[in-house]
Short mmCIF file of C-alpha atoms in Angstrom, two decimals:
data_model
loop_
_atom_site.label_atom_id
_atom_site.label_comp_id
_atom_site.label_asym_id
_atom_site.label_seq_id
_atom_site.Cartn_x
_atom_site.Cartn_y
_atom_site.Cartn_z
CA MET A 119 31.17 -2.94 -2.30
CA VAL A 120 28.58 -1.00 -4.30
CA ILE A 121 26.78 -4.24 -5.18
CA GLY A 122 27.10 -5.26 -1.54
CA TYR A 123 25.57 -1.93 -0.54
CA LEU A 124 22.65 -2.41 -2.95
CA LEU A 125 21.97 -5.93 -1.67
CA ARG A 126 22.23 -4.84 1.98
CA GLU A 127 19.84 -1.96 1.37
CA SER A 128 17.35 -4.16 -0.46
CA VAL A 129 17.02 -6.50 2.53
CA SER A 130 17.42 -3.79 5.15
CA GLY A 131 13.68 -3.03 5.11
CA PHE A 132 13.02 -6.40 6.75
CA ARG A 133 14.92 -5.11 9.79
CA ARG A 134 14.40 -1.36 9.57
CA ALA A 135 10.74 -1.21 8.61
CA PRO A 136 9.35 -4.62 9.61
CA LEU A 137 5.74 -3.42 9.84
CA ALA A 138 5.70 -2.09 6.29
CA VAL A 139 7.40 -5.25 5.03
CA TRP A 140 4.96 -7.55 6.80
CA ALA A 141 1.99 -5.52 5.55
CA THR A 142 3.31 -5.79 1.99
CA LEU A 143 4.11 -9.48 2.30
CA THR A 144 0.67 -10.31 3.72
CA THR A 145 -1.11 -8.29 1.04
CA MET A 146 0.99 -9.83 -1.69
CA SER A 147 0.43 -13.38 -0.48
CA LEU A 148 -3.33 -12.87 -0.26
CA ALA A 149 -3.52 -11.13 -3.63
CA LEU A 150 -1.47 -13.87 -5.27
CA LEU A 151 -3.52 -16.52 -3.51
CA LEU A 152 -6.62 -15.00 -5.11
CA VAL A 153 -4.95 -14.99 -8.52
CA GLY A 154 -3.85 -18.61 -8.00
CA LEU A 155 -7.36 -19.61 -6.95
CA VAL A 156 -8.87 -18.09 -10.08
CA VAL A 157 -6.31 -19.89 -12.26
CA LEU A 158 -6.96 -23.16 -10.46
CA ILE A 159 -10.75 -22.89 -10.60
CA ALA A 160 -10.59 -22.00 -14.31
CA TYR A 161 -8.25 -24.93 -14.96
CA ASP A 162 -10.43 -27.34 -12.96
CA ALA A 163 -13.60 -26.17 -14.72
CA ARG A 164 -11.88 -26.68 -18.05
CA GLN A 165 -10.78 -30.18 -17.08
CA VAL A 166 -14.34 -31.10 -16.04
CA VAL A 167 -15.75 -29.80 -19.31
CA GLU A 168 -13.03 -31.51 -21.37
CA GLY A 169 -13.72 -34.72 -19.48
CA LEU A 170 -17.42 -34.51 -20.35
CA LYS A 171 -16.69 -33.67 -23.97
CA GLU A 172 -14.31 -36.60 -24.19
CA LYS A 173 -17.19 -38.90 -23.32
CA VAL A 174 -19.27 -37.73 -26.26
CA GLU A 175 -19.01 -40.35 -28.99
CA LEU A 176 -20.43 -40.72 -32.44
CA GLU A 177 -22.09 -44.04 -33.17
CA VAL A 178 -22.11 -44.91 -36.86
CA PHE A 179 -24.61 -47.71 -37.56
CA LEU A 180 -23.97 -49.70 -40.71
CA LEU A 181 -26.43 -51.18 -43.11
CA ASP A 182 -26.64 -54.97 -43.08
CA PRO A 183 -24.75 -56.52 -44.77
CA PRO A 184 -21.78 -54.11 -44.73
CA ALA A 185 -21.14 -52.42 -48.06
CA ARG A 186 -17.39 -53.12 -47.88
CA PRO A 187 -14.86 -54.95 -45.69
CA ILE A 188 -14.57 -53.65 -42.11
CA GLU A 189 -10.77 -53.16 -42.51
CA ALA A 190 -11.41 -50.74 -45.37
CA TRP A 191 -13.84 -48.77 -43.19
CA LEU A 192 -11.42 -48.70 -40.29
CA ALA A 193 -8.53 -47.56 -42.49
CA GLU A 194 -10.58 -44.70 -43.91
CA LEU A 195 -11.94 -43.57 -40.55
CA ARG A 196 -8.52 -43.74 -38.83
CA SER A 197 -7.01 -41.51 -41.49
CA ASP A 198 -9.65 -38.83 -40.84
CA PRO A 199 -8.03 -35.82 -39.10
CA ALA A 200 -11.13 -35.25 -36.95
CA ILE A 201 -11.14 -38.74 -35.52
CA GLU A 202 -9.07 -39.70 -32.50
CA SER A 203 -10.15 -43.33 -32.11
CA VAL A 204 -12.49 -45.82 -33.71
CA ALA A 205 -13.87 -49.02 -32.26
CA TYR A 206 -15.80 -51.54 -34.33
CA ILE A 207 -18.82 -53.14 -32.70
CA SER A 208 -19.87 -56.17 -34.67
CA LYS A 209 -23.42 -57.50 -34.65
CA ASP A 210 -22.34 -60.19 -32.14
CA SER A 211 -20.65 -57.67 -29.87
CA ALA A 212 -23.71 -55.41 -30.04
CA ALA A 213 -25.86 -58.38 -28.96
CA ALA A 214 -23.47 -59.12 -26.10
CA ILE A 215 -23.56 -55.52 -24.96
CA PHE A 216 -27.34 -55.51 -25.18
CA ARG A 217 -27.51 -58.65 -23.09
CA ARG A 218 -25.12 -57.25 -20.54
CA GLU A 219 -26.99 -53.97 -20.24
CA PHE A 220 -30.50 -55.35 -20.17
CA GLY A 221 -29.82 -58.68 -18.40
CA THR A 222 -32.66 -61.23 -18.28
CA GLU A 223 -35.12 -58.77 -19.71
CA ALA A 224 -33.15 -59.01 -22.91
CA GLU A 225 -34.41 -62.58 -23.28
CA LEU A 226 -37.74 -61.11 -24.41
CA PHE A 227 -35.98 -60.48 -27.69
CA VAL A 228 -35.48 -63.97 -28.93
CA ALA A 229 -33.32 -63.01 -31.82
CA TYR A 230 -30.60 -60.40 -31.33
CA ASP A 231 -29.61 -59.99 -34.93
CA PHE A 232 -31.76 -56.89 -35.34
CA LEU A 233 -28.85 -55.03 -33.73
CA PRO A 234 -26.64 -53.56 -36.50
CA ALA A 235 -22.85 -53.43 -36.57
CA SER A 236 -21.45 -50.01 -35.75
CA PHE A 237 -18.38 -47.87 -35.21
CA ARG A 238 -17.88 -45.93 -31.99
CA ILE A 239 -15.90 -42.83 -32.76
CA HIS A 240 -14.16 -40.39 -30.43
CA LEU A 241 -13.31 -37.03 -31.94
CA ARG A 242 -10.08 -35.16 -31.46
CA PRO A 243 -10.31 -32.25 -28.91
CA ALA A 244 -10.49 -29.56 -31.60
CA TRP A 245 -13.59 -31.20 -33.12
CA ARG A 246 -15.41 -31.68 -29.82
CA ASN A 247 -17.84 -28.81 -30.35
CA PRO A 248 -21.40 -28.78 -31.76
CA ASP A 249 -20.55 -27.35 -35.19
CA SER A 250 -17.54 -29.54 -35.93
CA ALA A 251 -19.22 -32.66 -34.53
CA ALA A 252 -22.30 -31.99 -36.71
CA ALA A 253 -20.08 -31.53 -39.78
CA VAL A 254 -18.27 -34.81 -39.08
CA ALA A 255 -21.61 -36.54 -38.49
CA ARG A 256 -22.95 -35.25 -41.83
CA ARG A 257 -19.83 -36.44 -43.62
CA LEU A 258 -20.10 -39.90 -42.08
CA GLN A 259 -23.81 -40.07 -42.80
CA ALA A 260 -23.06 -39.43 -46.47
CA MET A 261 -20.75 -42.42 -46.70
CA GLU A 262 -22.04 -45.37 -48.63
CA GLY A 263 -23.27 -48.17 -46.40
CA VAL A 264 -23.98 -45.96 -43.37
CA ASP A 265 -27.48 -46.31 -41.99
CA GLU A 266 -27.45 -43.70 -39.23
CA VAL A 267 -25.08 -41.51 -37.21
CA VAL A 268 -26.09 -40.85 -33.61
CA TYR A 269 -24.45 -38.65 -30.96
CA ASN A 270 -25.43 -36.54 -27.98
CA GLN A 271 -25.70 -33.20 -29.70
CA ALA A 272 -27.75 -31.69 -26.86
CA LEU A 273 -24.97 -32.35 -24.34
CA LEU A 274 -22.36 -30.79 -26.63
CA LEU A 275 -24.58 -27.74 -27.16
CA ARG A 276 -25.19 -27.32 -23.45
CA LEU A 277 -21.49 -27.75 -22.65
CA GLU A 278 -20.54 -25.23 -25.30
CA GLU A 279 -22.98 -22.65 -23.94
CA ASN A 280 -21.79 -23.18 -20.37
CA VAL A 281 -18.15 -23.08 -21.35
CA ARG A 282 -18.69 -19.74 -23.11
CA LEU A 283 -20.49 -18.32 -20.08
CA VAL A 284 -17.95 -19.68 -17.60
CA SER A 285 -15.03 -18.51 -19.75
CA TRP A 286 -16.34 -14.94 -19.92
CA MET A 287 -17.13 -14.92 -16.22
CA GLY A 288 -13.74 -16.44 -15.40
CA ALA A 289 -11.92 -13.92 -17.58
CA GLY A 290 -13.90 -11.07 -15.99
CA VAL A 291 -13.29 -12.26 -12.43
CA GLY A 292 -9.66 -13.03 -13.26
CA PHE A 293 -9.13 -9.55 -14.68
CA VAL A 294 -10.75 -7.85 -11.67
CA VAL A 295 -8.79 -9.99 -9.22
CA LEU A 296 -5.55 -9.33 -11.09
CA LEU A 297 -6.21 -5.59 -11.19
CA ALA A 298 -7.17 -5.52 -7.52
CA ALA A 299 -4.05 -7.51 -6.66
CA ILE A 300 -1.80 -5.11 -8.54
CA VAL A 301 -3.46 -1.99 -7.06
CA LEU A 302 -3.24 -3.51 -3.59
CA VAL A 303 0.41 -4.40 -4.01
CA VAL A 304 1.33 -1.00 -5.46
CA ASN A 305 -0.37 0.72 -2.53
CA THR A 306 1.17 -1.40 0.18
CA ILE A 307 4.62 -1.35 -1.34
CA ARG A 308 4.40 2.43 -1.00
CA LEU A 309 4.55 1.83 2.73
CA THR A 310 8.00 0.29 2.41
CA VAL A 311 9.11 3.18 0.21
CA TYR A 312 7.60 5.74 2.57
CA ALA A 313 9.38 4.11 5.51
CA LYS A 314 12.66 5.02 3.81
CA ARG A 315 11.83 8.61 2.89
CA LEU A 316 14.76 9.97 4.89
CA LEU A 317 17.13 7.68 3.07
CA ILE A 318 15.70 8.79 -0.28
CA ARG A 319 16.06 12.45 0.66
CA THR A 320 19.67 11.98 1.73
CA MET A 321 20.54 9.99 -1.37
CA LYS A 322 19.10 12.73 -3.56
CA LEU A 323 20.98 15.35 -1.58
CA VAL A 324 24.38 13.75 -2.06
CA GLY A 325 23.90 13.14 -5.76
CA ALA A 326 22.77 9.52 -6.12
CA THR A 327 21.18 8.93 -9.51
CA GLU A 328 17.49 8.10 -9.62
CA TRP A 329 18.21 4.55 -10.73
CA PHE A 330 20.66 3.99 -7.93
CA ILE A 331 18.04 5.14 -5.42
CA ARG A 332 15.39 3.01 -7.05
CA LEU A 333 17.38 -0.20 -7.42
CA PRO A 334 17.25 -1.35 -3.77
CA PHE A 335 13.46 -0.82 -3.80
CA VAL A 336 13.14 -2.81 -7.01
CA LEU A 337 15.21 -5.63 -5.51
CA GLU A 338 13.17 -5.48 -2.31
CA GLY A 339 9.94 -5.62 -4.34
CA PHE A 340 11.35 -8.58 -6.27
CA LEU A 341 12.18 -10.44 -3.04
CA LEU A 342 8.84 -9.61 -1.41
CA GLY A 343 7.03 -10.70 -4.58
CA MET A 344 8.90 -13.99 -4.66
CA LEU A 345 8.19 -14.63 -1.00
CA GLY A 346 4.55 -13.62 -1.43
CA GLY A 347 4.23 -15.96 -4.43
CA ALA A 348 5.88 -18.80 -2.53
CA LEU A 349 3.53 -18.33 0.43
CA ALA A 350 0.48 -18.07 -1.84
CA GLY A 351 1.54 -21.24 -3.68
CA GLY A 352 1.95 -23.04 -0.36
CA MET A 353 -1.47 -21.92 0.87
CA LEU A 354 -3.03 -23.00 -2.43
CA PHE A 355 -1.46 -26.45 -2.12
CA VAL A 356 -2.75 -26.87 1.45
CA LEU A 357 -6.21 -25.63 0.43
CA ARG A 358 -6.55 -27.97 -2.53
CA GLU A 359 -4.68 -31.06 -1.45
CA LEU A 360 -5.62 -31.17 2.21
CA VAL A 361 -8.68 -29.05 2.97
CA LEU A 362 -10.69 -29.33 -0.25
CA ALA A 363 -9.72 -32.96 -0.90
CA SER A 364 -11.02 -34.02 2.49
CA TYR A 365 -14.40 -32.35 1.90
CA LEU A 366 -14.72 -32.94 -1.85
CA PRO A 367 -12.76 -36.11 -2.70
CA ALA A 368 -13.76 -35.71 -6.36
CA PHE A 369 -11.18 -32.94 -6.60
CA GLN A 370 -8.39 -35.44 -6.10
CA VAL A 371 -9.09 -36.74 -9.58
CA LEU A 372 -8.33 -33.36 -11.09
CA ARG A 373 -4.82 -32.55 -12.19
CA TRP A 374 -2.77 -29.49 -11.25
CA PRO A 375 -2.00 -27.10 -14.11
CA GLY A 376 1.12 -28.39 -15.82
CA GLU A 377 0.51 -31.79 -14.16
CA HIS A 378 2.36 -30.82 -10.94
CA PRO A 379 1.67 -28.43 -8.03
CA LEU A 380 5.19 -27.03 -8.46
CA MET A 381 4.28 -25.57 -11.85
CA LEU A 382 1.58 -23.28 -10.43
CA TRP A 383 3.78 -22.57 -7.42
CA GLY A 384 6.65 -21.56 -9.70
CA ALA A 385 4.34 -19.44 -11.84
CA LEU A 386 3.05 -17.63 -8.74
CA VAL A 387 6.61 -17.03 -7.50
CA LEU A 388 7.62 -15.61 -10.89
CA PHE A 389 4.45 -13.57 -11.25
CA GLY A 390 4.81 -12.26 -7.69
CA ALA A 391 8.42 -11.29 -8.34
CA LEU A 392 7.42 -9.46 -11.51
CA VAL A 393 4.48 -7.62 -9.91
CA GLY A 394 6.57 -6.79 -6.82
CA MET A 395 9.43 -5.48 -8.90
CA LEU A 396 7.27 -3.35 -11.18
CA SER A 397 5.11 -2.03 -8.32
CA ALA A 398 8.16 -1.09 -6.28
CA SER A 399 9.81 0.55 -9.26
CA PHE A 400 6.65 2.54 -10.00
CA SER A 401 6.07 3.57 -6.36
CA ALA A 402 9.71 4.46 -5.79
CA LYS A 403 9.90 6.51 -8.98
CA ARG A 404 6.92 8.65 -7.97
CA PHE A 405 8.14 8.99 -4.42
CA ILE A 406 11.72 9.88 -5.37
CA ARG A 407 10.50 12.68 -7.62
CA ARG A 408 8.16 14.04 -4.96
CA THR A 409 10.48 13.86 -1.96
CA PRO A 410 11.77 17.35 -1.19
CA LEU A 411 15.35 17.81 -0.02
CA SER A 412 14.56 20.24 2.75
CA MET B 91 45.79 40.76 -10.64
CA LYS B 92 44.12 37.56 -11.81
CA ALA B 93 40.34 37.91 -12.31
CA ALA B 94 38.24 35.71 -10.01
CA THR B 95 36.39 32.86 -11.70
CA PRO B 96 32.63 32.87 -11.17
CA LEU B 97 31.27 29.67 -9.64
CA VAL B 98 27.64 30.74 -9.30
CA ILE B 99 25.76 33.15 -11.49
CA LEU B 100 22.13 34.18 -11.04
CA ASP B 101 20.90 36.47 -13.78
CA ARG B 102 17.58 38.29 -13.29
CA VAL B 103 16.05 35.24 -11.66
CA ARG B 104 12.38 35.05 -10.88
CA ALA B 105 11.44 32.00 -8.83
CA GLY B 106 8.72 30.77 -6.53
CA TYR B 107 6.03 28.19 -6.00
CA GLU B 108 2.79 27.58 -7.88
CA GLY B 109 3.16 30.75 -9.89
CA ARG B 110 3.80 32.97 -6.85
CA ALA B 111 7.22 34.61 -7.08
CA VAL B 112 9.35 34.60 -3.91
CA LEU B 113 12.40 35.96 -5.71
CA ASP B 114 12.05 38.54 -8.45
CA GLY B 115 14.84 39.93 -10.57
CA VAL B 116 17.63 38.46 -8.44
CA SER B 117 21.14 38.73 -9.86
CA PHE B 118 24.10 37.37 -7.95
CA ARG B 119 27.61 36.12 -8.51
CA LEU B 120 29.77 34.01 -6.23
CA ASP B 121 33.39 33.40 -7.11
CA GLN B 122 35.47 30.31 -6.48
CA GLY B 123 36.80 30.20 -2.94
CA GLU B 124 34.55 33.03 -1.75
CA PHE B 125 32.65 33.12 1.57
CA CYS B 126 29.30 34.85 1.49
CA TYR B 127 26.43 35.22 3.91
CA LEU B 128 22.86 35.31 2.67
CA VAL B 129 20.72 37.09 5.22
CA GLY B 130 17.09 38.07 5.50
CA PRO B 131 14.13 37.47 7.77
CA THR B 132 12.32 34.12 7.86
CA GLY B 133 10.28 33.66 4.68
CA SER B 134 12.37 36.15 2.70
CA GLY B 135 13.45 33.46 0.21
CA LYS B 136 16.89 32.39 1.48
CA SER B 137 16.08 28.68 1.25
CA THR B 138 14.43 29.26 -2.13
CA LEU B 139 17.65 30.76 -3.42
CA LEU B 140 19.65 27.79 -2.14
CA LYS B 141 17.14 25.41 -3.75
CA LEU B 142 17.82 27.13 -7.04
CA LEU B 143 21.51 26.37 -6.63
CA TYR B 144 21.07 22.65 -6.00
CA MET B 145 18.30 22.76 -8.59
CA GLU B 146 15.55 21.37 -6.46
CA LEU B 147 13.71 24.32 -7.95
CA LEU B 148 14.16 25.78 -11.41
CA PRO B 149 13.58 29.49 -12.07
CA ILE B 150 10.38 30.76 -13.69
CA SER B 151 12.57 33.09 -15.72
CA GLY B 152 16.20 34.16 -15.75
CA LEU B 153 19.26 31.94 -15.49
CA VAL B 154 20.96 30.03 -12.71
CA GLN B 155 24.42 28.71 -13.44
CA VAL B 156 26.52 26.61 -11.07
CA GLY B 157 29.86 25.65 -12.58
CA ALA B 158 29.03 24.28 -16.01
CA PHE B 159 25.42 23.43 -15.12
CA ARG B 160 22.82 25.87 -16.45
CA SER B 161 19.19 25.91 -15.38
CA ASP B 162 18.01 26.49 -18.96
CA THR B 163 19.70 23.40 -20.39
CA ILE B 164 20.04 20.95 -17.50
CA ARG B 165 18.17 17.64 -17.78
CA PRO B 166 16.68 15.92 -14.73
CA ARG B 167 19.16 13.07 -15.02
CA GLN B 168 22.11 15.52 -14.86
CA ILE B 169 21.01 17.04 -11.53
CA PRO B 170 22.67 14.30 -9.39
CA TYR B 171 25.99 15.15 -11.06
CA LEU B 172 25.54 18.83 -10.17
CA ARG B 173 24.84 17.84 -6.56
CA ARG B 174 28.05 15.84 -6.40
CA ARG B 175 29.91 19.13 -6.92
CA LEU B 176 28.03 20.76 -4.05
CA GLY B 177 27.89 20.09 -0.35
CA VAL B 178 24.65 20.96 1.39
CA ILE B 179 23.98 21.21 5.12
CA PHE B 180 20.72 22.05 6.84
CA GLN B 181 19.53 23.31 10.19
CA ASP B 182 18.07 19.86 11.01
CA PHE B 183 21.29 17.97 10.06
CA GLN B 184 19.40 15.27 8.08
CA LEU B 185 21.56 12.38 9.23
CA LEU B 186 20.37 8.81 8.75
CA PRO B 187 19.37 7.72 12.24
CA ASP B 188 19.77 4.00 11.57
CA ARG B 189 23.50 4.02 10.84
CA SER B 190 26.69 5.04 12.57
CA VAL B 191 28.62 8.28 12.14
CA PHE B 192 31.11 6.45 9.92
CA ASP B 193 28.37 4.95 7.75
CA ASN B 194 26.59 8.29 7.44
CA VAL B 195 29.69 9.69 5.77
CA ALA B 196 30.73 6.53 3.89
CA PHE B 197 27.19 6.35 2.51
CA VAL B 198 28.00 9.24 0.13
CA PHE B 199 30.73 7.20 -1.50
CA TYR B 200 28.59 4.10 -1.87
CA VAL B 201 25.63 5.88 -3.43
CA THR B 202 27.83 7.67 -5.92
CA GLY B 203 29.35 4.38 -6.97
CA ARG B 204 32.70 4.52 -5.15
CA SER B 205 34.11 1.73 -3.08
CA GLY B 206 37.37 0.28 -1.83
CA ARG B 207 39.86 0.81 0.93
CA ASP B 208 40.41 4.49 0.14
CA VAL B 209 36.75 5.17 1.10
CA ARG B 210 37.61 4.17 4.66
CA THR B 211 40.74 6.33 4.66
CA ARG B 212 38.82 9.28 3.24
CA VAL B 213 35.95 8.93 5.75
CA LEU B 214 38.42 8.83 8.64
CA HIS B 215 40.18 11.90 7.26
CA LEU B 216 36.88 13.81 7.02
CA LEU B 217 35.83 12.80 10.54
CA THR B 218 39.25 13.86 11.86
CA MET B 219 38.80 17.22 10.12
CA VAL B 220 35.57 17.87 12.03
CA GLY B 221 37.02 16.39 15.24
CA LEU B 222 34.82 13.30 15.42
CA SER B 223 36.99 10.35 14.37
CA HIS B 224 36.85 9.01 17.93
CA LYS B 225 33.04 8.84 17.74
CA ARG B 226 32.83 7.12 14.39
CA TYR B 227 30.94 4.09 15.72
CA ARG B 228 28.34 6.16 17.58
CA MET B 229 24.81 6.48 16.31
CA PRO B 230 23.47 9.99 15.53
CA HIS B 231 21.10 9.98 18.53
CA GLU B 232 24.12 9.50 20.80
CA LEU B 233 25.61 12.80 19.62
CA SER B 234 24.92 16.40 20.62
CA GLY B 235 23.40 18.84 18.10
CA GLY B 236 26.79 20.39 17.37
CA GLU B 237 28.34 16.96 16.81
CA GLN B 238 25.52 15.96 14.47
CA GLN B 239 26.06 19.13 12.44
CA ARG B 240 29.78 18.30 12.25
CA VAL B 241 28.92 14.86 10.86
CA ALA B 242 26.67 16.59 8.32
CA ILE B 243 29.57 18.86 7.36
CA ALA B 244 31.91 15.88 6.96
CA ARG B 245 29.30 14.24 4.75
CA ALA B 246 28.87 17.41 2.69
CA LEU B 247 32.61 17.57 2.09
CA ALA B 248 32.96 13.92 1.12
CA LEU B 249 33.15 14.50 -2.62
CA ASP B 250 35.43 17.57 -2.42
CA PRO B 251 32.77 20.05 -3.47
CA GLU B 252 33.62 23.41 -4.97
CA LEU B 253 30.74 24.99 -3.11
CA LEU B 254 29.25 24.38 0.31
CA LEU B 255 25.67 25.55 0.78
CA ALA B 256 24.66 25.97 4.40
CA ASP B 257 20.99 26.63 5.17
CA GLU B 258 20.83 28.06 8.72
CA PRO B 259 23.50 25.59 9.93
CA THR B 260 23.62 27.09 13.43
CA GLY B 261 19.86 27.62 13.75
CA ASN B 262 19.38 24.74 16.19
CA LEU B 263 22.59 25.20 18.17
CA ASP B 264 23.53 27.21 21.21
CA PRO B 265 25.98 30.14 20.75
CA HIS B 266 29.26 28.50 21.67
CA VAL B 267 28.53 25.38 19.61
CA SER B 268 27.55 27.69 16.75
CA GLU B 269 30.96 29.30 16.98
CA ASP B 270 32.64 25.91 16.67
CA ILE B 271 30.63 25.21 13.54
CA MET B 272 31.51 28.64 12.13
CA ARG B 273 35.21 27.99 12.71
CA ILE B 274 34.93 24.71 10.83
CA LEU B 275 33.16 26.42 7.93
CA TRP B 276 35.76 29.17 7.99
CA ASN B 277 38.58 26.61 7.79
CA ILE B 278 36.87 24.79 4.96
CA ASN B 279 36.68 28.08 3.08
CA ARG B 280 40.37 28.76 3.71
CA GLN B 281 41.17 25.47 2.02
CA GLY B 282 39.51 26.74 -1.16
CA THR B 283 35.86 25.71 -0.97
CA ALA B 284 33.38 28.50 -1.61
CA VAL B 285 30.73 28.80 1.11
CA LEU B 286 27.30 30.37 0.81
CA MET B 287 25.61 30.43 4.19
CA ALA B 288 21.99 31.43 4.71
CA THR B 289 21.42 32.75 8.22
CA HIS B 290 19.48 35.23 10.27
CA ASP B 291 22.01 35.07 13.11
CA TYR B 292 23.37 38.59 12.62
CA ALA B 293 25.59 38.36 15.71
CA MET B 294 27.44 35.50 14.07
CA VAL B 295 27.80 37.48 10.84
CA ARG B 296 29.32 40.37 12.77
CA ARG B 297 31.67 38.02 14.65
CA PHE B 298 32.90 36.30 11.47
CA PRO B 299 32.57 39.10 8.92
CA ALA B 300 32.52 38.32 5.20
CA ARG B 301 30.69 39.45 2.12
CA THR B 302 26.99 39.64 2.94
CA VAL B 303 23.95 39.82 0.67
CA ALA B 304 20.44 40.40 1.95
CA LEU B 305 17.09 39.42 0.51
CA VAL B 306 14.66 42.29 0.77
CA ASP B 307 11.22 42.08 -0.83
CA GLY B 308 12.33 39.37 -3.21
CA ARG B 309 15.45 41.25 -4.33
CA LEU B 310 19.10 40.75 -3.42
CA VAL B 311 21.22 43.62 -2.15
CA GLU B 312 24.82 43.80 -0.93
CA VAL B 313 25.03 44.93 2.69
CA ASN B 314 27.78 45.84 5.10
CA PRO B 315 27.91 43.11 7.77
CA GLY B 316 28.99 45.65 10.32
CA VAL B 317 25.65 47.49 10.19
CA LEU B 318 23.44 44.43 10.63
#
């Protein structure tokens, strides 16, 4: 019965103070939508950068003739912790590629054997930054039989700079949005608490403990937060999958955080529930202490 | 003759708001089962004194003791347990407008963690005592002022308090309804509950005479109800 009472009271606001509940729910959904948008934009930006970094490859040109068997090279390179994949481009393959890329104009070069054999190397994600890539390049350059190591250092440098800038900006915007969302939710949830001031006063009068008075508000905040998170997640899905995708089809290539829209949706529901619960608990605590009995 | 047991003790109490003393040097004792009026003009500190008893307000100096609860040692989390031993009624009834008469009384049991079939029996008993069991499904706005105050009294008695504090309980009621309320309070007192009633309705005090204390210039003095 007591549990039944607590549950009834926690959902009673929906009926007894619908305006306050709707105001809180709307604010929460919008605040969580903003938080979700920041997370999504940050995740998308990261994916774009990672995608670009993935394309950066090191080309290791070998002296002719090779100093040792290709298998020995491949075995050594594949065991390197910095290297994700290695492809061997023989002199013949290099000539074929040259012919394919330059077409008939390539016929100007009568003999193709000036093209050296090479390895195309992709680094593991942790090494895809200017310093690590340069260190790997230096190490490869020092190997016997290597003529030259070439890679797009400028692109890596530019990406690194932009990532740093975008990360700081993203963290700053994310922090402000999060703070604004919490302040907004705390303030609007006060409306639902204020709407029940008479109930609080009476509960205090008859000797209800502070926790007992607070619990229905905490549960209500939890429910409102969950609902707000669910609505925000839904709006985010519609925005990205339907609205944005029809204007910017490139976005369809990008993955949702955790590979599935439900992951972000679930995270928003959980986060909303947590923020709602804590905000309600905080607001109710202050209000309970300040509500006079007469 | 057996000595009366004190239920409330105020010892040289100074109390007020934001440093301004409304009560100064107030000493008072109320025994178990006693009926006492607290009189004085508006603003004399009657409600302040009652607030000290349900510890909405703690004294600036001096001691307030209600049963085993002392103002100098009580912790905020113990205050609800003090209030469960008191019943409090106000001039403005303070009923919850969104629930029935029955639920207004049953509410006390739920919020103090009691449940079960005996809650229903007890609520019906309390409503019968104040003559309102037949209106248990009505909402407060469907009742007259006197009926609302009777519901408030039933609610205040729900947990069998040792002391009933009444802050101007007849202040909003017309004379004959006020008399009904007084008779109910009188009966409650006869059954053993101490009653401390703040009022400035001197006619009522003369009609139902009992021990009377008056607040004059922040101090408490015993007065003869007959001369009010």
